[in-house]
Amino acid sequence: MPTVTPQALTRTVQDFLSQAAGAVVLENGAVAFDLAQSKYSISGEYNRCLLHLWSAERNAVRRVLDAEIKNGTLRLAVQRLGQARPSKLEICRERDRRSPTARRVVRAAYEQKLRRTLERYFAEFKITKLTGAMDLEKSFGPVYTRGVMRQGRSVFAVLGVNAQETQASIDAALTFGILWLDVCRRAQTANVLVEGLKLFVPNGTSALVRERMANLNRDAAKWSLFELDERHDALVEIDCADRGNVATRLVHATDDEAARERFKDSITQVQAVLPNCEVAVLSAAEIVFRWRGLEFARARLGGIPGSFRSTEEIVFGVGAEERVLELRNDDEFQQLAHCLRDTRHPYGRRQHPLWRLRPERWLESLVAGDVSVIDDRLVPSCRYSQVPAFSAADRAMIDVLTTTHSGRLAVVELKADEDIHLPLQGLDYWVRVEWHHAREEFPRFGYFEGRELSSEKPLLFLVAPALRVHPSTDTLLRYLSPEIEWEFVGIDERWREGVKVVFRKRPEPSTRSEQELLSRDAS
């Protein structure tokens, strides 16, 4: 076997991680780092390949001895510093590491468990068509078990997800539940009324789904959410009627001018290498540099060891990779900046990773530059991008938060590619903004200073390229609460050259609920 050089190992690890933004790092079979929240650096100096991983909770340095890529997983033979015996480290692109066979076994067992639970708790109903079979034409995969409950002429759509699926799959269950409800309504005969959806999620995982379900149209369907404890076969119904109980908190707006003054030397240094790059303030102690939406460097204040004083440092890298800018790696920083400049522009090489990375951030940078391109009611100079929106389930970022000329808040959610979850993700952010707005927190937390905000509920703008709108989007939007004033904005596919609106869609006025219409048809 040829000798594996440290330089070759470094390239292998770098290439893999550059295409694995949401990967997880496993050591001894347990998740040690989630690269969605962690950082890493790779060094091939001194004839050694060193992988440094760190997060808010822990820090690890491993010397890489060998590397193998198999089935989407990078398997590393590593050595802890100070130890002679090598160990194994795995970096997985997919968070669900189970084999296809193991997934099928778990899902088949859940299907039977869900059937027994339904027969026990809903004895008056007949359970039919309970399946997890794939139906890609209707966007259904094997993750969710779906079926129908019938009592006389009354029918409910049923959808459940087992406890071994990822939290992201559980959070997405309502999207597929709505689509399944719509399929059931279209498939039933005229003498049957599909009244609504009964959704089953694992015990202790319903927070985000509950918030979403609380803001659906209750005239269009009856919505019920349950947590199923698979170990004890216990079923608990979750109250979704209280729309005021939202687990979210707002962070204070940062004084941008003061932060830019504090980091003026770093800004000068970075912009000397890449003029006209975007500078965004994250906090009083940290700013980021982006090129067409892609972050490539940060300036931050860090403590000096053994002192109470702080020092300013610049780190650089794309994605989770991060290195402190020093004299010895200044050439690498300049190469990265120049590569961004030469590649990430509307007419750059589409196959290049730097051109393809973070398309939504690229689109966001264009919209944030002049939000009035989405709607002329929006104020171009009065907007915030990447606003932290904390909830019980996640730490998300609102793409753009702005106001109309009349002072009405507006949430802008952007997608650069086809995404089935766009309507409900937009709903998430609208719910959080509306909750804080109702409590008059935005002025108290330093947002929209000197501007009087309207008491009206926020607007919701959903933006995507016209040819990349998921076919299910219309169905999902139809079931949102009528209190949510939304607008879908389709933009030209060549948005990198400039954002141009090609169509708009708003809720259709209706005097009768869908449920009333179905009842009339059934009779």
Short mmCIF file of C-alpha atoms in Angstrom, two decimals:
data_model
loop_
_atom_site.label_atom_id
_atom_site.label_comp_id
_atom_site.label_asym_id
_atom_site.label_seq_id
_atom_site.Cartn_x
_atom_site.Cartn_y
_atom_site.Cartn_z
CA MET A 1 0.00 0.00 0.00
CA PRO A 2 1.38 3.45 -0.87
CA THR A 3 2.08 5.78 2.02
CA VAL A 4 -0.72 8.27 2.73
CA THR A 5 0.85 11.72 3.08
CA PRO A 6 -0.43 14.36 5.55
CA GLN A 7 -1.03 16.69 2.61
CA ALA A 8 -3.24 14.09 0.86
CA LEU A 9 -5.16 13.44 4.09
CA THR A 10 -5.68 17.16 4.59
CA ARG A 11 -7.11 17.53 1.07
CA THR A 12 -9.41 14.53 1.57
CA VAL A 13 -10.83 15.85 4.83
CA GLN A 14 -11.15 19.41 3.49
CA ASP A 15 -12.93 18.30 0.30
CA PHE A 16 -15.37 16.11 2.22
CA LEU A 17 -16.22 18.72 4.86
CA SER A 18 -16.66 21.49 2.30
CA GLN A 19 -19.64 19.52 0.93
CA ALA A 20 -21.04 18.49 4.32
CA ALA A 21 -22.29 21.64 6.04
CA GLY A 22 -24.76 19.80 8.28
CA ALA A 23 -22.63 16.75 9.04
CA VAL A 24 -22.24 15.13 12.44
CA VAL A 25 -18.96 13.87 13.93
CA LEU A 26 -19.11 10.60 15.82
CA GLU A 27 -16.52 9.26 18.23
CA ASN A 28 -16.97 5.85 19.82
CA GLY A 29 -20.42 5.67 18.23
CA ALA A 30 -21.73 8.84 19.92
CA VAL A 31 -22.28 12.27 18.36
CA ALA A 32 -19.42 14.49 19.51
CA PHE A 33 -19.96 17.51 17.23
CA ASP A 34 -22.76 18.81 15.05
CA LEU A 35 -21.15 20.90 12.31
CA ALA A 36 -24.33 22.95 11.95
CA GLN A 37 -23.38 24.53 15.30
CA SER A 38 -19.67 23.66 15.58
CA LYS A 39 -16.47 24.80 13.89
CA TYR A 40 -13.36 23.06 12.62
CA SER A 41 -9.92 23.75 11.23
CA ILE A 42 -7.48 21.48 9.39
CA SER A 43 -3.73 21.85 9.36
CA GLY A 44 -1.27 19.92 7.22
CA GLU A 45 1.84 21.59 8.61
CA TYR A 46 4.87 19.99 10.25
CA ASN A 47 4.24 16.75 8.33
CA ARG A 48 1.04 16.04 10.31
CA CYS A 49 -2.64 16.30 9.48
CA LEU A 50 -4.39 17.82 12.51
CA LEU A 51 -8.18 18.14 12.76
CA HIS A 52 -9.38 20.63 15.39
CA LEU A 53 -13.09 20.57 16.32
CA TRP A 54 -14.80 22.85 18.81
CA SER A 55 -18.21 24.01 19.98
CA ALA A 56 -19.65 25.86 22.96
CA GLU A 57 -19.56 22.61 24.95
CA ARG A 58 -16.27 20.94 24.05
CA ASN A 59 -12.97 21.07 22.21
CA ALA A 60 -10.99 18.27 20.52
CA VAL A 61 -7.76 17.94 18.52
CA ARG A 62 -7.04 14.72 16.61
CA ARG A 63 -4.12 13.71 14.42
CA VAL A 64 -5.48 12.03 11.26
CA LEU A 65 -3.57 8.87 10.26
CA ASP A 66 -5.81 7.44 7.55
CA ALA A 67 -9.06 8.27 5.76
CA GLU A 68 -11.71 6.34 3.82
CA ILE A 69 -14.98 7.55 2.28
CA LYS A 70 -17.76 4.95 2.18
CA ASN A 71 -21.52 5.36 1.75
CA GLY A 72 -21.45 9.09 2.43
CA THR A 73 -19.33 8.71 5.58
CA LEU A 74 -15.72 9.80 6.08
CA ARG A 75 -14.03 7.24 8.30
CA LEU A 76 -10.86 8.44 9.95
CA ALA A 77 -8.16 6.64 11.89
CA VAL A 78 -7.09 9.27 14.42
CA GLN A 79 -4.75 9.63 17.35
CA ARG A 80 -5.44 11.66 20.46
CA LEU A 81 -2.59 13.91 21.48
CA GLY A 82 -0.53 12.15 24.11
CA GLN A 83 -1.89 8.68 23.31
CA ALA A 84 -0.21 6.02 21.23
CA ARG A 85 -3.18 3.83 20.25
CA PRO A 86 -5.27 5.05 17.29
CA SER A 87 -9.06 5.34 17.49
CA LYS A 88 -11.91 5.82 15.03
CA LEU A 89 -13.71 9.01 14.08
CA GLU A 90 -16.65 9.12 11.65
CA ILE A 91 -18.04 12.18 9.88
CA CYS A 92 -21.50 11.51 8.44
CA ARG A 93 -23.29 13.70 5.92
CA GLU A 94 -26.61 12.10 6.89
CA ARG A 95 -27.79 12.51 10.46
CA ASP A 96 -29.76 9.27 10.32
CA ARG A 97 -27.04 6.61 10.22
CA ARG A 98 -29.33 3.60 10.27
CA SER A 99 -29.13 1.12 7.43
CA PRO A 100 -32.09 0.94 5.02
CA THR A 101 -33.02 -2.44 6.50
CA ALA A 102 -32.99 -1.08 10.06
CA ARG A 103 -35.20 1.83 9.01
CA ARG A 104 -37.71 -0.50 7.34
CA VAL A 105 -37.89 -2.72 10.42
CA VAL A 106 -38.52 0.20 12.78
CA ARG A 107 -41.12 1.77 10.50
CA ALA A 108 -42.98 -1.53 10.02
CA ALA A 109 -43.07 -2.05 13.80
CA TYR A 110 -44.35 1.51 14.30
CA GLU A 111 -47.10 0.96 11.78
CA GLN A 112 -48.42 -1.97 13.82
CA LYS A 113 -48.02 -0.04 17.09
CA LEU A 114 -49.91 2.94 15.71
CA ARG A 115 -52.72 0.67 14.51
CA ARG A 116 -53.05 -0.91 17.99
CA THR A 117 -53.04 2.55 19.59
CA LEU A 118 -55.77 3.81 17.27
CA GLU A 119 -57.90 0.72 17.86
CA ARG A 120 -57.49 1.15 21.61
CA TYR A 121 -58.12 4.90 21.94
CA PHE A 122 -60.57 5.32 19.04
CA ALA A 123 -62.54 2.09 19.31
CA GLU A 124 -65.60 3.64 17.65
CA PHE A 125 -63.64 4.19 14.43
CA LYS A 126 -62.64 1.68 11.78
CA ILE A 127 -58.94 1.97 10.85
CA THR A 128 -58.21 1.50 7.14
CA LYS A 129 -55.39 2.07 4.68
CA LEU A 130 -52.60 2.37 7.28
CA THR A 131 -49.37 2.34 5.28
CA GLY A 132 -45.89 3.78 4.98
CA ALA A 133 -45.45 2.96 1.29
CA MET A 134 -43.72 5.51 -0.90
CA ASP A 135 -45.79 7.65 -3.24
CA LEU A 136 -43.39 10.13 -4.80
CA GLU A 137 -46.06 11.48 -7.15
CA LYS A 138 -47.85 12.87 -4.09
CA SER A 139 -44.59 13.70 -2.20
CA PHE A 140 -44.93 10.90 0.39
CA GLY A 141 -41.86 8.96 1.50
CA PRO A 142 -41.52 6.04 3.95
CA VAL A 143 -40.83 8.24 6.99
CA TYR A 144 -44.51 8.78 7.79
CA THR A 145 -47.24 6.21 8.44
CA ARG A 146 -50.54 7.43 7.06
CA GLY A 147 -54.06 6.09 7.06
CA VAL A 148 -57.77 6.77 7.48
CA MET A 149 -60.21 6.47 10.40
CA ARG A 150 -63.92 6.12 9.58
CA GLN A 151 -67.10 6.23 11.64
CA GLY A 152 -70.19 6.20 9.47
CA ARG A 153 -69.95 9.12 7.05
CA SER A 154 -67.26 10.83 9.16
CA VAL A 155 -63.61 10.30 8.21
CA PHE A 156 -60.31 11.59 9.60
CA ALA A 157 -56.92 11.46 7.90
CA VAL A 158 -54.19 9.96 10.14
CA LEU A 159 -50.43 10.50 9.97
CA GLY A 160 -47.75 9.40 12.44
CA VAL A 161 -43.97 9.45 12.79
CA ASN A 162 -41.88 7.19 15.03
CA ALA A 163 -39.44 8.24 17.75
CA GLN A 164 -36.32 7.08 15.87
CA GLU A 165 -36.73 9.56 13.05
CA THR A 166 -34.80 12.84 13.18
CA GLN A 167 -36.29 15.89 14.90
CA ALA A 168 -36.36 17.61 11.50
CA SER A 169 -38.62 14.83 10.17
CA ILE A 170 -40.88 15.14 13.20
CA ASP A 171 -41.11 18.93 12.79
CA ALA A 172 -42.01 18.44 9.12
CA ALA A 173 -44.84 16.00 9.91
CA LEU A 174 -47.56 18.66 9.70
CA THR A 175 -46.58 19.54 6.13
CA PHE A 176 -47.18 15.96 5.03
CA GLY A 177 -50.21 15.64 7.27
CA ILE A 178 -51.90 18.54 5.45
CA LEU A 179 -51.04 17.01 2.08
CA TRP A 180 -52.38 13.62 3.20
CA LEU A 181 -55.62 15.26 4.38
CA ASP A 182 -56.01 16.88 0.98
CA VAL A 183 -55.36 13.57 -0.82
CA CYS A 184 -57.97 11.84 1.35
CA ARG A 185 -60.53 14.54 0.62
CA ARG A 186 -60.01 14.21 -3.11
CA ALA A 187 -60.21 10.41 -3.00
CA GLN A 188 -63.38 9.98 -0.90
CA THR A 189 -66.82 9.46 -2.39
CA ALA A 190 -69.48 12.16 -2.27
CA ASN A 191 -71.35 10.61 0.68
CA VAL A 192 -68.30 10.80 2.99
CA LEU A 193 -66.92 13.86 4.80
CA VAL A 194 -63.20 13.96 5.62
CA GLU A 195 -63.44 16.23 8.64
CA GLY A 196 -59.80 16.76 9.51
CA LEU A 197 -56.38 15.42 10.49
CA LYS A 198 -55.16 13.50 13.52
CA LEU A 199 -51.38 13.82 13.76
CA PHE A 200 -49.21 11.60 16.01
CA VAL A 201 -45.65 12.53 17.03
CA PRO A 202 -43.27 11.01 19.62
CA ASN A 203 -43.47 11.92 23.28
CA GLY A 204 -41.92 15.32 24.11
CA THR A 205 -41.36 16.43 20.49
CA SER A 206 -44.49 18.41 19.61
CA ALA A 207 -43.43 22.01 20.41
CA LEU A 208 -42.89 23.30 16.85
CA VAL A 209 -45.72 21.24 15.36
CA ARG A 210 -48.10 22.62 18.02
CA GLU A 211 -47.17 26.21 17.16
CA ARG A 212 -47.78 25.53 13.48
CA MET A 213 -51.08 23.70 13.98
CA ALA A 214 -52.38 26.49 16.22
CA ASN A 215 -52.22 28.83 13.23
CA LEU A 216 -54.04 26.73 10.64
CA ASN A 217 -57.51 27.44 9.34
CA ARG A 218 -59.97 25.85 11.81
CA ASP A 219 -62.87 26.42 9.43
CA ALA A 220 -61.10 24.35 6.76
CA ALA A 221 -60.54 21.24 8.93
CA LYS A 222 -60.51 19.82 12.44
CA TRP A 223 -56.89 19.61 13.61
CA SER A 224 -55.79 17.24 16.40
CA LEU A 225 -52.25 16.64 17.69
CA PHE A 226 -51.19 13.73 19.89
CA GLU A 227 -47.94 12.63 21.53
CA LEU A 228 -47.46 8.87 21.50
CA ASP A 229 -45.18 7.27 24.10
CA GLU A 230 -44.15 4.15 22.20
CA ARG A 231 -42.57 2.47 25.22
CA HIS A 232 -45.69 2.64 27.41
CA ASP A 233 -48.33 2.82 24.65
CA ALA A 234 -49.62 6.06 26.21
CA LEU A 235 -51.38 8.71 24.15
CA VAL A 236 -51.78 12.36 25.19
CA GLU A 237 -53.67 14.99 23.20
CA ILE A 238 -51.89 18.35 22.89
CA ASP A 239 -53.94 21.53 23.17
CA CYS A 240 -53.40 23.60 20.01
CA ALA A 241 -56.20 26.07 20.60
CA ASP A 242 -54.11 28.52 22.65
CA ARG A 243 -52.35 30.66 20.03
CA GLY A 244 -50.88 32.96 22.67
CA ASN A 245 -48.58 30.33 24.14
CA VAL A 246 -45.52 30.63 21.88
CA ALA A 247 -42.11 29.59 23.19
CA THR A 248 -39.94 32.33 21.70
CA ARG A 249 -37.69 35.18 22.75
CA LEU A 250 -36.27 38.21 21.00
CA VAL A 251 -32.68 39.44 21.21
CA HIS A 252 -31.79 43.11 21.50
CA ALA A 253 -30.89 44.93 18.31
CA THR A 254 -27.20 45.80 18.12
CA ASP A 255 -25.87 49.34 17.69
CA ASP A 256 -24.41 48.90 14.20
CA GLU A 257 -22.53 52.18 14.13
CA ALA A 258 -20.78 51.51 17.44
CA ALA A 259 -19.82 47.98 16.38
CA ARG A 260 -18.44 49.14 13.03
CA GLU A 261 -16.40 51.81 14.80
CA ARG A 262 -15.06 49.21 17.24
CA PHE A 263 -13.96 46.94 14.38
CA LYS A 264 -12.88 49.64 11.94
CA ASP A 265 -9.32 48.27 11.71
CA SER A 266 -10.57 44.77 10.85
CA ILE A 267 -13.02 46.18 8.30
CA THR A 268 -10.22 48.16 6.67
CA GLN A 269 -7.95 45.09 6.62
CA VAL A 270 -10.53 42.75 5.04
CA GLN A 271 -11.89 45.27 2.55
CA ALA A 272 -8.37 46.02 1.39
CA VAL A 273 -8.28 42.40 0.17
CA LEU A 274 -11.89 42.19 -1.04
CA PRO A 275 -13.35 45.67 -1.65
CA ASN A 276 -17.13 46.13 -1.40
CA CYS A 277 -17.66 42.94 0.59
CA GLU A 278 -20.71 42.98 2.85
CA VAL A 279 -20.21 43.77 6.54
CA ALA A 280 -22.92 42.54 8.93
CA VAL A 281 -23.01 43.14 12.67
CA LEU A 282 -23.88 40.03 14.71
CA SER A 283 -23.35 41.51 18.16
CA ALA A 284 -21.38 44.17 19.98
CA ALA A 285 -18.43 41.76 19.99
CA GLU A 286 -18.62 40.17 16.52
CA ILE A 287 -19.09 41.14 12.88
CA VAL A 288 -19.06 39.00 9.74
CA PHE A 289 -17.84 39.57 6.20
CA ARG A 290 -19.80 38.13 3.27
CA TRP A 291 -19.42 38.08 -0.47
CA ARG A 292 -22.80 37.85 -2.21
CA GLY A 293 -24.27 36.31 0.92
CA LEU A 294 -21.49 33.77 1.58
CA GLU A 295 -19.66 34.32 4.86
CA PHE A 296 -15.90 34.04 4.50
CA ALA A 297 -14.50 35.86 7.56
CA ARG A 298 -15.39 37.19 11.01
CA ALA A 299 -13.88 39.76 13.33
CA ARG A 300 -14.47 39.28 17.05
CA LEU A 301 -13.28 40.22 20.49
CA GLY A 302 -11.60 37.46 22.47
CA GLY A 303 -10.03 37.35 25.89
CA ILE A 304 -6.25 37.45 26.35
CA PRO A 305 -5.13 34.43 28.45
CA GLY A 306 -4.16 35.49 31.97
CA SER A 307 -5.67 38.95 31.53
CA PHE A 308 -9.02 40.73 31.82
CA ARG A 309 -8.32 42.57 28.57
CA SER A 310 -9.80 41.62 25.21
CA THR A 311 -8.15 41.53 21.81
CA GLU A 312 -9.49 41.78 18.28
CA GLU A 313 -8.95 38.85 15.91
CA ILE A 314 -10.04 37.88 12.41
CA VAL A 315 -10.96 34.30 11.54
CA PHE A 316 -11.62 33.07 8.01
CA GLY A 317 -13.04 30.06 6.21
CA VAL A 318 -16.19 28.94 4.40
CA GLY A 319 -18.88 26.96 6.20
CA ALA A 320 -17.85 25.39 9.49
CA GLU A 321 -14.13 25.72 8.69
CA GLU A 322 -12.45 28.49 10.64
CA ARG A 323 -8.81 29.60 11.06
CA VAL A 324 -7.35 32.59 12.87
CA LEU A 325 -5.81 35.01 10.37
CA GLU A 326 -2.09 35.21 11.00
CA LEU A 327 0.94 36.28 9.00
CA ARG A 328 1.75 32.67 8.11
CA ASN A 329 -1.65 32.02 6.49
CA ASP A 330 -2.33 35.46 5.02
CA ASP A 331 -1.68 34.08 1.53
CA GLU A 332 -4.44 31.49 2.04
CA PHE A 333 -6.88 34.20 3.12
CA GLN A 334 -6.07 36.29 0.06
CA GLN A 335 -6.47 33.24 -2.21
CA LEU A 336 -9.91 32.57 -0.70
CA ALA A 337 -10.98 36.20 -1.16
CA HIS A 338 -9.77 36.37 -4.74
CA CYS A 339 -11.41 33.03 -5.57
CA LEU A 340 -14.71 34.35 -4.20
CA ARG A 341 -14.39 37.52 -6.27
CA ASP A 342 -13.56 35.64 -9.47
CA THR A 343 -16.10 32.82 -9.01
CA ARG A 344 -19.12 34.04 -7.07
CA HIS A 345 -20.76 36.42 -9.52
CA PRO A 346 -23.80 36.00 -11.82
CA TYR A 347 -21.72 34.71 -14.72
CA GLY A 348 -19.28 32.58 -12.72
CA ARG A 349 -18.66 28.86 -13.20
CA ARG A 350 -21.87 27.16 -12.03
CA GLN A 351 -20.03 23.94 -11.18
CA HIS A 352 -17.68 25.65 -8.71
CA PRO A 353 -18.55 24.96 -5.03
CA LEU A 354 -18.18 28.63 -4.09
CA TRP A 355 -20.71 29.60 -6.77
CA ARG A 356 -23.22 26.97 -5.63
CA LEU A 357 -22.91 27.41 -1.86
CA ARG A 358 -25.65 29.17 0.13
CA PRO A 359 -27.87 30.30 -2.78
CA GLU A 360 -30.52 31.56 -0.35
CA ARG A 361 -27.98 33.83 1.35
CA TRP A 362 -27.02 35.19 -2.09
CA LEU A 363 -30.69 35.90 -2.84
CA GLU A 364 -31.12 37.42 0.62
CA SER A 365 -28.20 39.80 0.06
CA LEU A 366 -29.91 41.09 -3.08
CA VAL A 367 -33.33 41.47 -1.45
CA ALA A 368 -31.89 43.08 1.69
CA GLY A 369 -30.07 45.57 -0.52
CA ASP A 370 -33.43 46.83 -1.82
CA VAL A 371 -36.41 45.08 -0.31
CA SER A 372 -38.79 47.21 -2.39
CA VAL A 373 -38.04 44.92 -5.38
CA ILE A 374 -40.35 42.40 -3.68
CA ASP A 375 -43.15 44.92 -3.09
CA ASP A 376 -43.14 48.68 -3.47
CA ARG A 377 -44.99 48.99 -0.16
CA LEU A 378 -41.80 47.93 1.67
CA VAL A 379 -39.32 50.54 2.90
CA PRO A 380 -35.82 49.89 1.42
CA SER A 381 -33.93 51.61 4.23
CA CYS A 382 -35.89 50.04 7.08
CA ARG A 383 -35.00 46.37 7.25
CA TYR A 384 -33.12 43.77 9.26
CA SER A 385 -31.67 40.56 7.82
CA GLN A 386 -30.84 37.35 9.66
CA VAL A 387 -32.82 38.31 12.78
CA PRO A 388 -32.36 35.63 15.48
CA ALA A 389 -35.72 34.01 16.31
CA PHE A 390 -35.39 31.70 19.28
CA SER A 391 -38.02 29.09 20.07
CA ALA A 392 -38.35 25.93 22.11
CA ALA A 393 -37.45 23.84 19.09
CA ASP A 394 -34.61 25.69 17.38
CA ARG A 395 -32.57 28.84 16.92
CA ALA A 396 -33.73 30.06 13.54
CA MET A 397 -33.04 33.19 11.55
CA ILE A 398 -35.70 35.34 9.89
CA ASP A 399 -34.39 36.13 6.39
CA VAL A 400 -35.65 39.71 6.24
CA LEU A 401 -37.80 41.70 8.67
CA THR A 402 -39.02 45.07 7.43
CA THR A 403 -42.01 47.44 7.41
CA THR A 404 -44.34 49.02 4.90
CA HIS A 405 -44.48 52.78 4.42
CA SER A 406 -47.47 52.79 6.78
CA GLY A 407 -45.43 51.08 9.51
CA ARG A 408 -46.86 47.56 9.18
CA LEU A 409 -44.34 44.81 9.91
CA ALA A 410 -43.49 42.40 7.09
CA VAL A 411 -41.71 39.04 7.23
CA VAL A 412 -39.89 37.98 4.04
CA GLU A 413 -38.99 34.28 3.73
CA LEU A 414 -36.75 33.33 0.79
CA LYS A 415 -36.00 30.07 -1.00
CA ALA A 416 -33.65 29.76 -3.95
CA ASP A 417 -34.61 26.15 -4.73
CA GLU A 418 -37.78 24.08 -4.66
CA ASP A 419 -38.79 23.45 -1.04
CA ILE A 420 -41.99 21.75 0.07
CA HIS A 421 -41.66 23.29 3.55
CA LEU A 422 -41.60 26.96 2.48
CA PRO A 423 -45.21 27.78 3.55
CA LEU A 424 -44.90 26.36 7.07
CA GLN A 425 -41.39 27.71 7.61
CA GLY A 426 -42.69 31.13 6.66
CA LEU A 427 -45.55 30.53 9.11
CA ASP A 428 -43.00 29.82 11.89
CA TYR A 429 -41.39 33.22 11.50
CA TRP A 430 -44.71 35.05 11.09
CA VAL A 431 -45.96 33.51 14.36
CA ARG A 432 -42.88 34.63 16.29
CA VAL A 433 -42.91 38.15 14.85
CA GLU A 434 -46.64 38.51 15.53
CA TRP A 435 -46.19 37.29 19.12
CA HIS A 436 -43.44 39.83 19.89
CA HIS A 437 -45.26 42.58 18.00
CA ALA A 438 -48.45 42.04 20.02
CA ARG A 439 -46.39 42.64 23.17
CA GLU A 440 -44.76 45.75 21.68
CA GLU A 441 -41.30 44.26 22.13
CA PHE A 442 -39.66 45.42 18.89
CA PRO A 443 -39.36 49.11 19.95
CA ARG A 444 -38.30 48.07 23.47
CA PHE A 445 -35.58 45.83 22.05
CA GLY A 446 -34.17 48.56 19.80
CA TYR A 447 -35.74 47.67 16.44
CA PHE A 448 -37.14 50.30 14.03
CA GLU A 449 -35.99 53.22 16.18
CA GLY A 450 -37.82 56.47 15.46
CA ARG A 451 -40.52 54.68 13.48
CA GLU A 452 -44.07 54.14 14.67
CA LEU A 453 -45.24 50.58 14.02
CA SER A 454 -48.80 49.84 12.98
CA SER A 455 -50.91 47.69 15.31
CA GLU A 456 -51.95 45.50 12.35
CA LYS A 457 -50.73 41.91 12.18
CA PRO A 458 -47.57 41.44 10.08
CA LEU A 459 -47.58 40.67 6.39
CA LEU A 460 -45.92 37.47 5.16
CA PHE A 461 -44.04 37.41 1.85
CA LEU A 462 -42.88 34.05 0.48
CA VAL A 463 -40.32 34.45 -2.31
CA ALA A 464 -38.93 31.81 -4.68
CA PRO A 465 -37.85 31.51 -8.34
CA ALA A 466 -40.95 31.04 -10.50
CA LEU A 467 -39.86 27.68 -11.94
CA ARG A 468 -38.74 26.31 -8.57
CA VAL A 469 -42.03 26.43 -6.67
CA HIS A 470 -43.00 23.06 -5.21
CA PRO A 471 -46.29 21.73 -6.68
CA SER A 472 -47.75 21.31 -3.18
CA THR A 473 -47.30 24.97 -2.22
CA ASP A 474 -50.84 25.99 -3.25
CA THR A 475 -52.37 23.21 -1.17
CA LEU A 476 -50.40 24.12 1.95
CA LEU A 477 -51.15 27.84 1.65
CA ARG A 478 -54.87 27.13 1.39
CA TYR A 479 -54.90 25.71 4.92
CA LEU A 480 -53.18 28.65 6.67
CA SER A 481 -55.27 30.72 9.04
CA PRO A 482 -57.17 33.51 7.22
CA GLU A 483 -55.71 35.92 9.79
CA ILE A 484 -52.33 35.54 8.07
CA GLU A 485 -52.15 37.93 5.14
CA TRP A 486 -49.63 36.26 2.87
CA GLU A 487 -48.35 36.90 -0.62
CA PHE A 488 -46.36 34.48 -2.75
CA VAL A 489 -43.85 36.24 -5.01
CA GLY A 490 -42.36 34.37 -7.95
CA ILE A 491 -39.14 35.87 -9.27
CA ASP A 492 -37.19 35.43 -12.49
CA GLU A 493 -34.85 32.41 -12.61
CA ARG A 494 -31.92 34.75 -13.41
CA TRP A 495 -32.23 36.47 -10.03
CA ARG A 496 -28.44 36.57 -9.57
CA GLU A 497 -28.40 39.19 -12.32
CA GLY A 498 -31.08 41.18 -10.50
CA VAL A 499 -34.33 40.31 -8.71
CA LYS A 500 -37.39 40.76 -10.95
CA VAL A 501 -40.94 39.74 -9.96
CA VAL A 502 -42.75 37.67 -12.61
CA PHE A 503 -45.96 36.76 -10.74
CA ARG A 504 -47.80 37.27 -7.44
CA LYS A 505 -50.35 35.13 -5.66
CA ARG A 506 -52.59 36.14 -2.77
CA PRO A 507 -55.30 34.28 -0.81
CA GLU A 508 -58.52 33.96 -2.76
CA PRO A 509 -61.50 35.58 -1.03
CA SER A 510 -63.98 32.98 0.15
CA THR A 511 -67.33 33.33 1.86
CA ARG A 512 -67.61 29.65 2.70
CA SER A 513 -65.13 27.43 4.45
CA GLU A 514 -63.79 24.35 2.74
CA GLN A 515 -65.43 22.19 5.38
CA GLU A 516 -68.85 23.77 4.65
CA LEU A 517 -68.41 23.14 0.94
CA LEU A 518 -67.47 19.52 1.56
CA SER A 519 -70.48 19.09 3.85
CA ARG A 520 -72.75 20.48 1.12
CA ASP A 521 -71.21 18.15 -1.48
CA ALA A 522 -71.56 15.15 0.84
CA SER A 523 -75.27 15.85 1.37
#
